[in-house]
Short mmCIF file of C-alpha atoms in Angstrom, two decimals:
data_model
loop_
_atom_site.label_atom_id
_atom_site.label_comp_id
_atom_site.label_asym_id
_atom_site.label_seq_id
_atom_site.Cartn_x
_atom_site.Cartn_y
_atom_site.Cartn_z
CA UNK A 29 -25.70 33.53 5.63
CA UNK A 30 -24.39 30.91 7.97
CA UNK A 31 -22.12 27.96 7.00
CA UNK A 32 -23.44 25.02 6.58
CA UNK A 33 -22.32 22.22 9.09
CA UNK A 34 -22.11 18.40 8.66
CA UNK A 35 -24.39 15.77 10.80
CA UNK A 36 -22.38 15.58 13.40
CA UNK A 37 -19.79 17.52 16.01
CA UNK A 38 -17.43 17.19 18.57
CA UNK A 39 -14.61 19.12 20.58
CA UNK A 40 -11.82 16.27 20.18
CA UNK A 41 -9.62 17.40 17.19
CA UNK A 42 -8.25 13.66 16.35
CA UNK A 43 -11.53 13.44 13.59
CA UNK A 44 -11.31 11.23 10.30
CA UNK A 45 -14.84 13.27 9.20
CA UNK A 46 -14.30 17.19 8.97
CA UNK A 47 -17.04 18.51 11.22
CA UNK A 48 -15.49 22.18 12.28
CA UNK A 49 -18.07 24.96 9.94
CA UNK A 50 -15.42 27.06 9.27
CA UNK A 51 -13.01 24.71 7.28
CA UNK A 52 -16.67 23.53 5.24
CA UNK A 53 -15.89 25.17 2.00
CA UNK A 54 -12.37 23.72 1.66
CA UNK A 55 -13.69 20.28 2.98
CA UNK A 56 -16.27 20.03 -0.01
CA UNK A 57 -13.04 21.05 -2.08
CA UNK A 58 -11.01 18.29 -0.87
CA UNK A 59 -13.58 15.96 -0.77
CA UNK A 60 -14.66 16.62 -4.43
CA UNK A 61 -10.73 16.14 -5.14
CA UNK A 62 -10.19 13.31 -3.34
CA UNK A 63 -13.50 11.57 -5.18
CA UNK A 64 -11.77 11.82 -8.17
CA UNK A 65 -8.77 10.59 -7.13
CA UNK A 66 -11.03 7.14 -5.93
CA UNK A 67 -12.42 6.87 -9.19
CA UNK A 68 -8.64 7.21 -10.26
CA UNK A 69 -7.45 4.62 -8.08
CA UNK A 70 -10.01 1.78 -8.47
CA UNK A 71 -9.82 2.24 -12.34
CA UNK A 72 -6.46 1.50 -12.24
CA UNK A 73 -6.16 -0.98 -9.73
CA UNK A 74 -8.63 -3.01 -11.04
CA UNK A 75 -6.82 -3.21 -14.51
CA UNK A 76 -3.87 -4.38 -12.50
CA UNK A 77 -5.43 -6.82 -10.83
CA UNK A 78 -7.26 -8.00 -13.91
CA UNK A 79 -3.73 -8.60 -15.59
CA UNK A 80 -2.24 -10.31 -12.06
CA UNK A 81 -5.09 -13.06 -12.79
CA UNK A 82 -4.81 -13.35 -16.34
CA UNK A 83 -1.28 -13.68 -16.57
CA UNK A 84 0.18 -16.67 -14.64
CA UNK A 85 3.59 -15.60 -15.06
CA UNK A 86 2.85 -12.56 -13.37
CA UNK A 87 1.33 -14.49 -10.43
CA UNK A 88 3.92 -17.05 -10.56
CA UNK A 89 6.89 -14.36 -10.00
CA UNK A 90 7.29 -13.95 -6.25
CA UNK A 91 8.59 -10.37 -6.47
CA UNK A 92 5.98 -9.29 -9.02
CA UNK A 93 3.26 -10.83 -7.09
CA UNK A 94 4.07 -8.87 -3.91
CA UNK A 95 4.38 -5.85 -5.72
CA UNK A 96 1.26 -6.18 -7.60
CA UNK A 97 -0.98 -7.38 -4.40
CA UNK A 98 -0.32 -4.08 -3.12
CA UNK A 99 -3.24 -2.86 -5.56
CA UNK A 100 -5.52 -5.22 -3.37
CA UNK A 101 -5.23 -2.66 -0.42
CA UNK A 102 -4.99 0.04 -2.77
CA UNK A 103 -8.17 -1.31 -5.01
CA UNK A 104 -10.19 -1.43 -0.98
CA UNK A 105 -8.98 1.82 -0.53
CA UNK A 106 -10.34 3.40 -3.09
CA UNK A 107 -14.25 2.02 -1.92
CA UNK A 108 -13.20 3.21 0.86
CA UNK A 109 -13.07 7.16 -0.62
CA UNK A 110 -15.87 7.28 -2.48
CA UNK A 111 -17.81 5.99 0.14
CA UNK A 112 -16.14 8.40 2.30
CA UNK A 113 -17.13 11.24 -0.38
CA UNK A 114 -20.56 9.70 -0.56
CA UNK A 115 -21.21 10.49 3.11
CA UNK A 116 -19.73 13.64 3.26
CA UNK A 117 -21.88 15.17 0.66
CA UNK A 118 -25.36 13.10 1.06
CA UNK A 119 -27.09 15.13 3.52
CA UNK A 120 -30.29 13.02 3.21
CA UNK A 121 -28.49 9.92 4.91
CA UNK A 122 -30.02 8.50 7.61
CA UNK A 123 -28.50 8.98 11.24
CA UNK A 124 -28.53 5.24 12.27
CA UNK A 125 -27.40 4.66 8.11
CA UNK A 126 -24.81 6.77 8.46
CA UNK A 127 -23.40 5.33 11.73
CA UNK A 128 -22.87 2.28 10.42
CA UNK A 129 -21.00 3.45 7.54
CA UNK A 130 -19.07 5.37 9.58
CA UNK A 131 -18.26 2.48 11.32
CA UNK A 132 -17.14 0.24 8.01
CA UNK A 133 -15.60 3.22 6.59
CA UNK A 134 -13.15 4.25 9.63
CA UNK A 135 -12.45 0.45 10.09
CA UNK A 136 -12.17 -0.14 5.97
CA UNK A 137 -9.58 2.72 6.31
CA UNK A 138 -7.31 2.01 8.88
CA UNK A 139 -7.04 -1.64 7.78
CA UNK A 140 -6.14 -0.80 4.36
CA UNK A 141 -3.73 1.56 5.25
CA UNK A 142 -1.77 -1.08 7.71
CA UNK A 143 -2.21 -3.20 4.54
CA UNK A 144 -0.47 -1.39 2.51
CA UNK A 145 2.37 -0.75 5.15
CA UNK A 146 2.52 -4.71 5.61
CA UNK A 147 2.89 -5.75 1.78
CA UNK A 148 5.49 -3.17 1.10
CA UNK A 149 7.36 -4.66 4.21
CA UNK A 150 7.43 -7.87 2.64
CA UNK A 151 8.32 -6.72 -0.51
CA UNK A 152 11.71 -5.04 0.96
CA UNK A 153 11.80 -8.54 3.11
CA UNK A 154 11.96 -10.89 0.16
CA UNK A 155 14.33 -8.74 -2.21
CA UNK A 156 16.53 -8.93 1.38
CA UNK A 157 15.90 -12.43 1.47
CA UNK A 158 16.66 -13.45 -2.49
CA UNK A 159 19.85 -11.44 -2.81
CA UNK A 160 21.41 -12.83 0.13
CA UNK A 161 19.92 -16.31 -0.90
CA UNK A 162 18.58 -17.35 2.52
CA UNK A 163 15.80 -20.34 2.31
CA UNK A 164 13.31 -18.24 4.50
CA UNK A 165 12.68 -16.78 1.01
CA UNK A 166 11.17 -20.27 -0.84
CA UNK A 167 9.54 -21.47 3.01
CA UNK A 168 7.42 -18.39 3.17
CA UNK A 169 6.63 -17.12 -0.53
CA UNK A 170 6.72 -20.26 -2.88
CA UNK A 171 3.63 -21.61 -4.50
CA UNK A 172 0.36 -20.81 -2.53
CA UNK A 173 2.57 -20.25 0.68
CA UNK A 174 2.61 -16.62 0.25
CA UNK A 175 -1.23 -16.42 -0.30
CA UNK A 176 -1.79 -18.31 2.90
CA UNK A 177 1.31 -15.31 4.56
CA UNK A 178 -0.77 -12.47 2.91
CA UNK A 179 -4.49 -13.65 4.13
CA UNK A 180 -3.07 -14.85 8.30
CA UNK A 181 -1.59 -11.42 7.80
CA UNK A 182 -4.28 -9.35 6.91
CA UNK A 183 -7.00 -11.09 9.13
CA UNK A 184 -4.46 -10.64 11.50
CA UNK A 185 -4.31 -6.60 10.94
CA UNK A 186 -8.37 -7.18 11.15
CA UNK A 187 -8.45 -8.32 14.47
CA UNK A 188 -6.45 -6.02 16.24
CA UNK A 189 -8.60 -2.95 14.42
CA UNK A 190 -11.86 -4.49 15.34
CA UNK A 191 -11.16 -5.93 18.91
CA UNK A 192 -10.80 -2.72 20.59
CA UNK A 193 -13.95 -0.78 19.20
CA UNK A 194 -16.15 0.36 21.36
CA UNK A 195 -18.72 2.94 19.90
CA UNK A 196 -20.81 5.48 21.70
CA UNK A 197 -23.68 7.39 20.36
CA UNK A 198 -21.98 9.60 17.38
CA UNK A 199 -19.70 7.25 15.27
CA UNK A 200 -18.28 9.15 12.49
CA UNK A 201 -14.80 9.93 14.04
CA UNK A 202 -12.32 7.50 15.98
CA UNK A 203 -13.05 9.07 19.26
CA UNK A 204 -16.08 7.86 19.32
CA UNK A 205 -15.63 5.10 17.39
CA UNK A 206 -13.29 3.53 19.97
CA UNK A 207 -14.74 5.20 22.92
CA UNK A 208 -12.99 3.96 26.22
CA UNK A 209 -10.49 2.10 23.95
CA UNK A 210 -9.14 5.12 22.15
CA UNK A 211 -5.83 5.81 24.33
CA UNK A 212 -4.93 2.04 24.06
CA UNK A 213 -5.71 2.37 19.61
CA UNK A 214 -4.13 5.16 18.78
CA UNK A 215 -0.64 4.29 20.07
CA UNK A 216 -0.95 0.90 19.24
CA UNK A 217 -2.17 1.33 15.80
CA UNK A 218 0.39 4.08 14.65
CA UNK A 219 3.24 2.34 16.38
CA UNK A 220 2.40 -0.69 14.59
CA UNK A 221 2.27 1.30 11.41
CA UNK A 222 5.69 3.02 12.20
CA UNK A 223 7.23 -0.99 12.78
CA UNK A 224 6.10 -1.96 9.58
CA UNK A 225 7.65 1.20 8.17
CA UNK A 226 10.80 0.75 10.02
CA UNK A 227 11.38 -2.31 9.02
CA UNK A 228 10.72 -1.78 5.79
CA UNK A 229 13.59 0.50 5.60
CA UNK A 230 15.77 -1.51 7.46
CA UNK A 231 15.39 -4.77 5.26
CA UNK A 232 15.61 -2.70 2.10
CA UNK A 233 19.11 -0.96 3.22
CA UNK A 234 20.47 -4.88 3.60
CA UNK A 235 18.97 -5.77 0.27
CA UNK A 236 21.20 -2.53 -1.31
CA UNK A 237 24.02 -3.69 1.13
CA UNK A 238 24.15 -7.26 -0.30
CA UNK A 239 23.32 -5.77 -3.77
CA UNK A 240 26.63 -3.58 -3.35
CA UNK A 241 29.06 -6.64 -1.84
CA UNK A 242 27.66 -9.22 -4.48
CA UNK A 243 27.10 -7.64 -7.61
CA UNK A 244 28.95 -4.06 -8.18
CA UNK A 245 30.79 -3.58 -11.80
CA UNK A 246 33.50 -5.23 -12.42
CA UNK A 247 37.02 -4.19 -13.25
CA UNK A 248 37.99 -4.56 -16.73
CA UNK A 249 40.52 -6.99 -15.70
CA UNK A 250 38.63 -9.02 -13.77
CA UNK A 251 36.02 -9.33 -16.26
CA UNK A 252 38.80 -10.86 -18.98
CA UNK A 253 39.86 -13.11 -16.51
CA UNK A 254 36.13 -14.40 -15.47
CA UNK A 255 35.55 -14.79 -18.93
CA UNK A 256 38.59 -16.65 -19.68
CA UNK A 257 37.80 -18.72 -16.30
CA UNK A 258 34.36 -19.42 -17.48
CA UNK A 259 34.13 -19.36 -21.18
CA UNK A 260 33.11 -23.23 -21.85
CA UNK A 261 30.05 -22.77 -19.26
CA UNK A 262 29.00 -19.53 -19.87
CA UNK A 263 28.96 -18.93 -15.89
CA UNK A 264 30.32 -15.23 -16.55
CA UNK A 265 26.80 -14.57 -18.85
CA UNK A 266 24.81 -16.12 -15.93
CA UNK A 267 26.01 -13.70 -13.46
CA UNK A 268 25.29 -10.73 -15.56
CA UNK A 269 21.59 -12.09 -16.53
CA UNK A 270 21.18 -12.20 -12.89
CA UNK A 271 22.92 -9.04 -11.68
CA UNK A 272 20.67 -6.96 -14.04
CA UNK A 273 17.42 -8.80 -13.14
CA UNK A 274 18.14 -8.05 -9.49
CA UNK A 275 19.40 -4.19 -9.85
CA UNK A 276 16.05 -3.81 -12.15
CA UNK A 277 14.01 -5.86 -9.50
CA UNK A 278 15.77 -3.21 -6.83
CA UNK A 279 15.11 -0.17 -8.88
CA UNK A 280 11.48 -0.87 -8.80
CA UNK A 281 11.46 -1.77 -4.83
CA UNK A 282 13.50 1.93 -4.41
CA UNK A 283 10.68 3.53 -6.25
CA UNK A 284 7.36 1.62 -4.36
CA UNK A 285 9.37 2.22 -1.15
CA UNK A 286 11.21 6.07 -1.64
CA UNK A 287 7.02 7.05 -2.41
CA UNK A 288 5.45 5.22 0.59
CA UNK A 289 8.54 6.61 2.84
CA UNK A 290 8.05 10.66 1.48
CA UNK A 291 3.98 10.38 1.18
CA UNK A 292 2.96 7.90 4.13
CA UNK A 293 5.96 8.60 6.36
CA UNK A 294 4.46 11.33 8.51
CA UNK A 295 1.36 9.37 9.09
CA UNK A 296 2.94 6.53 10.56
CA UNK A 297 5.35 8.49 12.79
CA UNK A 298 3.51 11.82 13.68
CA UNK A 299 0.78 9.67 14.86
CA UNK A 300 2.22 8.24 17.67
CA UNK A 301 3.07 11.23 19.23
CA UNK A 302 0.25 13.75 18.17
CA UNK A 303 -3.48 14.55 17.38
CA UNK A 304 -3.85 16.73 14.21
CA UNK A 305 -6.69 19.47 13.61
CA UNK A 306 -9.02 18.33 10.96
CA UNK A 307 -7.63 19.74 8.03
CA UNK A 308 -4.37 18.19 9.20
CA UNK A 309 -5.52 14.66 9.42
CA UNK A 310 -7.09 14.55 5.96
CA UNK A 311 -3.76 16.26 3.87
CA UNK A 312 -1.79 13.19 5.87
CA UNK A 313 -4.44 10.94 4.15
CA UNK A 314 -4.10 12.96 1.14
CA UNK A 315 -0.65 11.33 0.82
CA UNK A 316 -2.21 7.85 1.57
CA UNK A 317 -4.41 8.53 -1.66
CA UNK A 318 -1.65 10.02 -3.47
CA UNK A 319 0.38 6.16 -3.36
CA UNK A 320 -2.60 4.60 -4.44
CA UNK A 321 -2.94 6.66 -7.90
CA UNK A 322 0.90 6.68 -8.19
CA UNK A 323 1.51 3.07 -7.72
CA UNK A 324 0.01 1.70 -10.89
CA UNK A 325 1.99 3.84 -12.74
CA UNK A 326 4.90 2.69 -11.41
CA UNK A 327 4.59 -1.20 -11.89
CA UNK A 328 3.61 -0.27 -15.40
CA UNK A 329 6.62 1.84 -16.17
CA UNK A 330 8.83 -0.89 -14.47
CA UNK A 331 7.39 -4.61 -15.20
CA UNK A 332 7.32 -5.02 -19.05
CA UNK A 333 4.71 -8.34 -18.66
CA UNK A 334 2.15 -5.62 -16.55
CA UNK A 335 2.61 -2.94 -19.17
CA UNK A 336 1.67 -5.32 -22.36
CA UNK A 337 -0.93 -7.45 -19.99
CA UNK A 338 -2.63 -4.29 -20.15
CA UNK A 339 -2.25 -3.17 -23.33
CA UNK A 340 -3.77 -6.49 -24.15
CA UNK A 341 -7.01 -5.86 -22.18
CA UNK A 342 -7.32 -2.71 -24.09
CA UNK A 343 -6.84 -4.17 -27.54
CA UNK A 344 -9.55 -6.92 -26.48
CA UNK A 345 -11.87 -4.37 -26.19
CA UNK A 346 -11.16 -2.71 -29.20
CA UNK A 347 -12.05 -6.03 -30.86
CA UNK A 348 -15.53 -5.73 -29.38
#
């Protein structure tokens, strides 16, 4: 009995769509995985975002609201996989239907990704930019500033992904996608993700730097004598309210960034030296998929106001 194959093939190896018979059975494994885990991830995104609107003070908070607008790429990315799924195991899909898709999907998927890349670069940015108190941090993120930085910035991501398409006949792998265009997109796109990752790193090393010079422990001694010093204007009680808000702001940064570092990392760097086989390219975007579920659970364990935002929305519906 011979394997059945999907809709459409080709000899290139850099595919988003597995296409190669023999890897068929553990496709439809992954795929039926990975489905799940999109049903996981807009589930849980949504109820973050849901919270984000309905609590101000959420919004309001320029850390939490850079944090918590990474569920916006996360939340697309999750469409994104099921409709993936959905055209992997509808046979009955139209060929021009299905190019089209392919075309939205592919595009859909590399934007969110450099989405997600972005926001977590400004998130190491502005934790950079509060500890060491420079005003960069109020003249880009304060009031609706940082919703006008977040929307130049992803229409900006837009552009560059759409510009360079250039589609021939069978559409349901970047080759093809980008056609002539493909040498100039795949370096450009993976070195931009690989900047944005770099940078990333780089800005959140300064923030720990700055963390270390400014507010490390102090001496027993020099405690007493702070105290003493500042004991009518309770400047000592000040510093410590703001040391621990910024270690536990840090704490969750190290966690958002250490996972998109170990899970995304060889994505963004592999890819601008390499093509993968098929099977390759999709466990890479298995760790794409991976942050999106895992995220969630992280701003809930680490920002109180999420966690009982939530627990809120649940006890609503209980009422009901």
């Amino acid at each position: 009995m011979q394997t059945p194959t999907t809709p459409y093939e080709h000899k290139n190896v850099t595919h988003l769509y597995i296409t190669d018979p023999a890897t068929s059975k553990v496709a439809q494994i992954v795929v039926l995985i990975i489905m799940g885990f999109g049903i996981m991830i807009l589930l849980e995104n949504f109820l973050v975002l849901v919270a984000a609107i309905r609590n101000k003070k959420l919004r309001d908070n320029i850390h939490y609201n850079l944090v918590l607008f990474l569920s916006v790429s996360d939340f697309l990315l999750g469409i994104n996989i099921l409709l993936y799924a959905i055209l992997y195991i509808d046979k009955n899909i139209s060929k021009e239907t299905r190019n089209r898709i392919c075309i939205i999907n592919i595009c859909f998927w590399c934007t969110t990704i450099q989405m997600s890349l972005l926001q977590t670069f400004f998130i190491s940015l502005n934790r950079y930019l509060v500890i060491s108190e420079r005003k960069l941090n109020k003249m880009l993120w304060n009031g609706n500033r940082k919703y006008v930085v977040y929307i130049v910035s992803w229409v900006g991501i837009i552009v560059i992904i759409t510009s360079l398409l250039s589609p021939t006949k069978e559409r349901c792998h970047l080759t093809s996608l980008y056609g002539a265009n493909f040498h100039i997109f795949q370096p450009l796109y993976f070195s931009i993700n690989s900047i944005f990752l770099c940078m990333t790193i780089i800005f959140y090393i300064l923030a720990l730097k700055c963390v270390l010079q400014k507010y490390r422990k102090i001496s027993p001694s020099a405690s007493v004598a702070i105290q003493n010093i500042s004991s009518n204007n309770g400047q000592d009680q000040m510093y410590q309210l703001k040391r621990r808000r910024i270690i536990k702001s840090m704490k969750l940064v190290s966690t958002v960034i250490g996972t998109l570092f170990v899970l995304s990392g060889p994505m963004a760097f592999l890819g601008t030296i390499a093509s993968f086989s098929q099977i390759g390219n999709l466990l890479l975007s298995f760790g794409v998929t991976i942050i999106a579920v895992v995220n969630p659970v992280i701003y809930c364990t680490q920002i109180e106001e999420l966690k009982n935002e939530i627990r809120a929305l649940f006890q609503m519906t209980d009422r009901r």
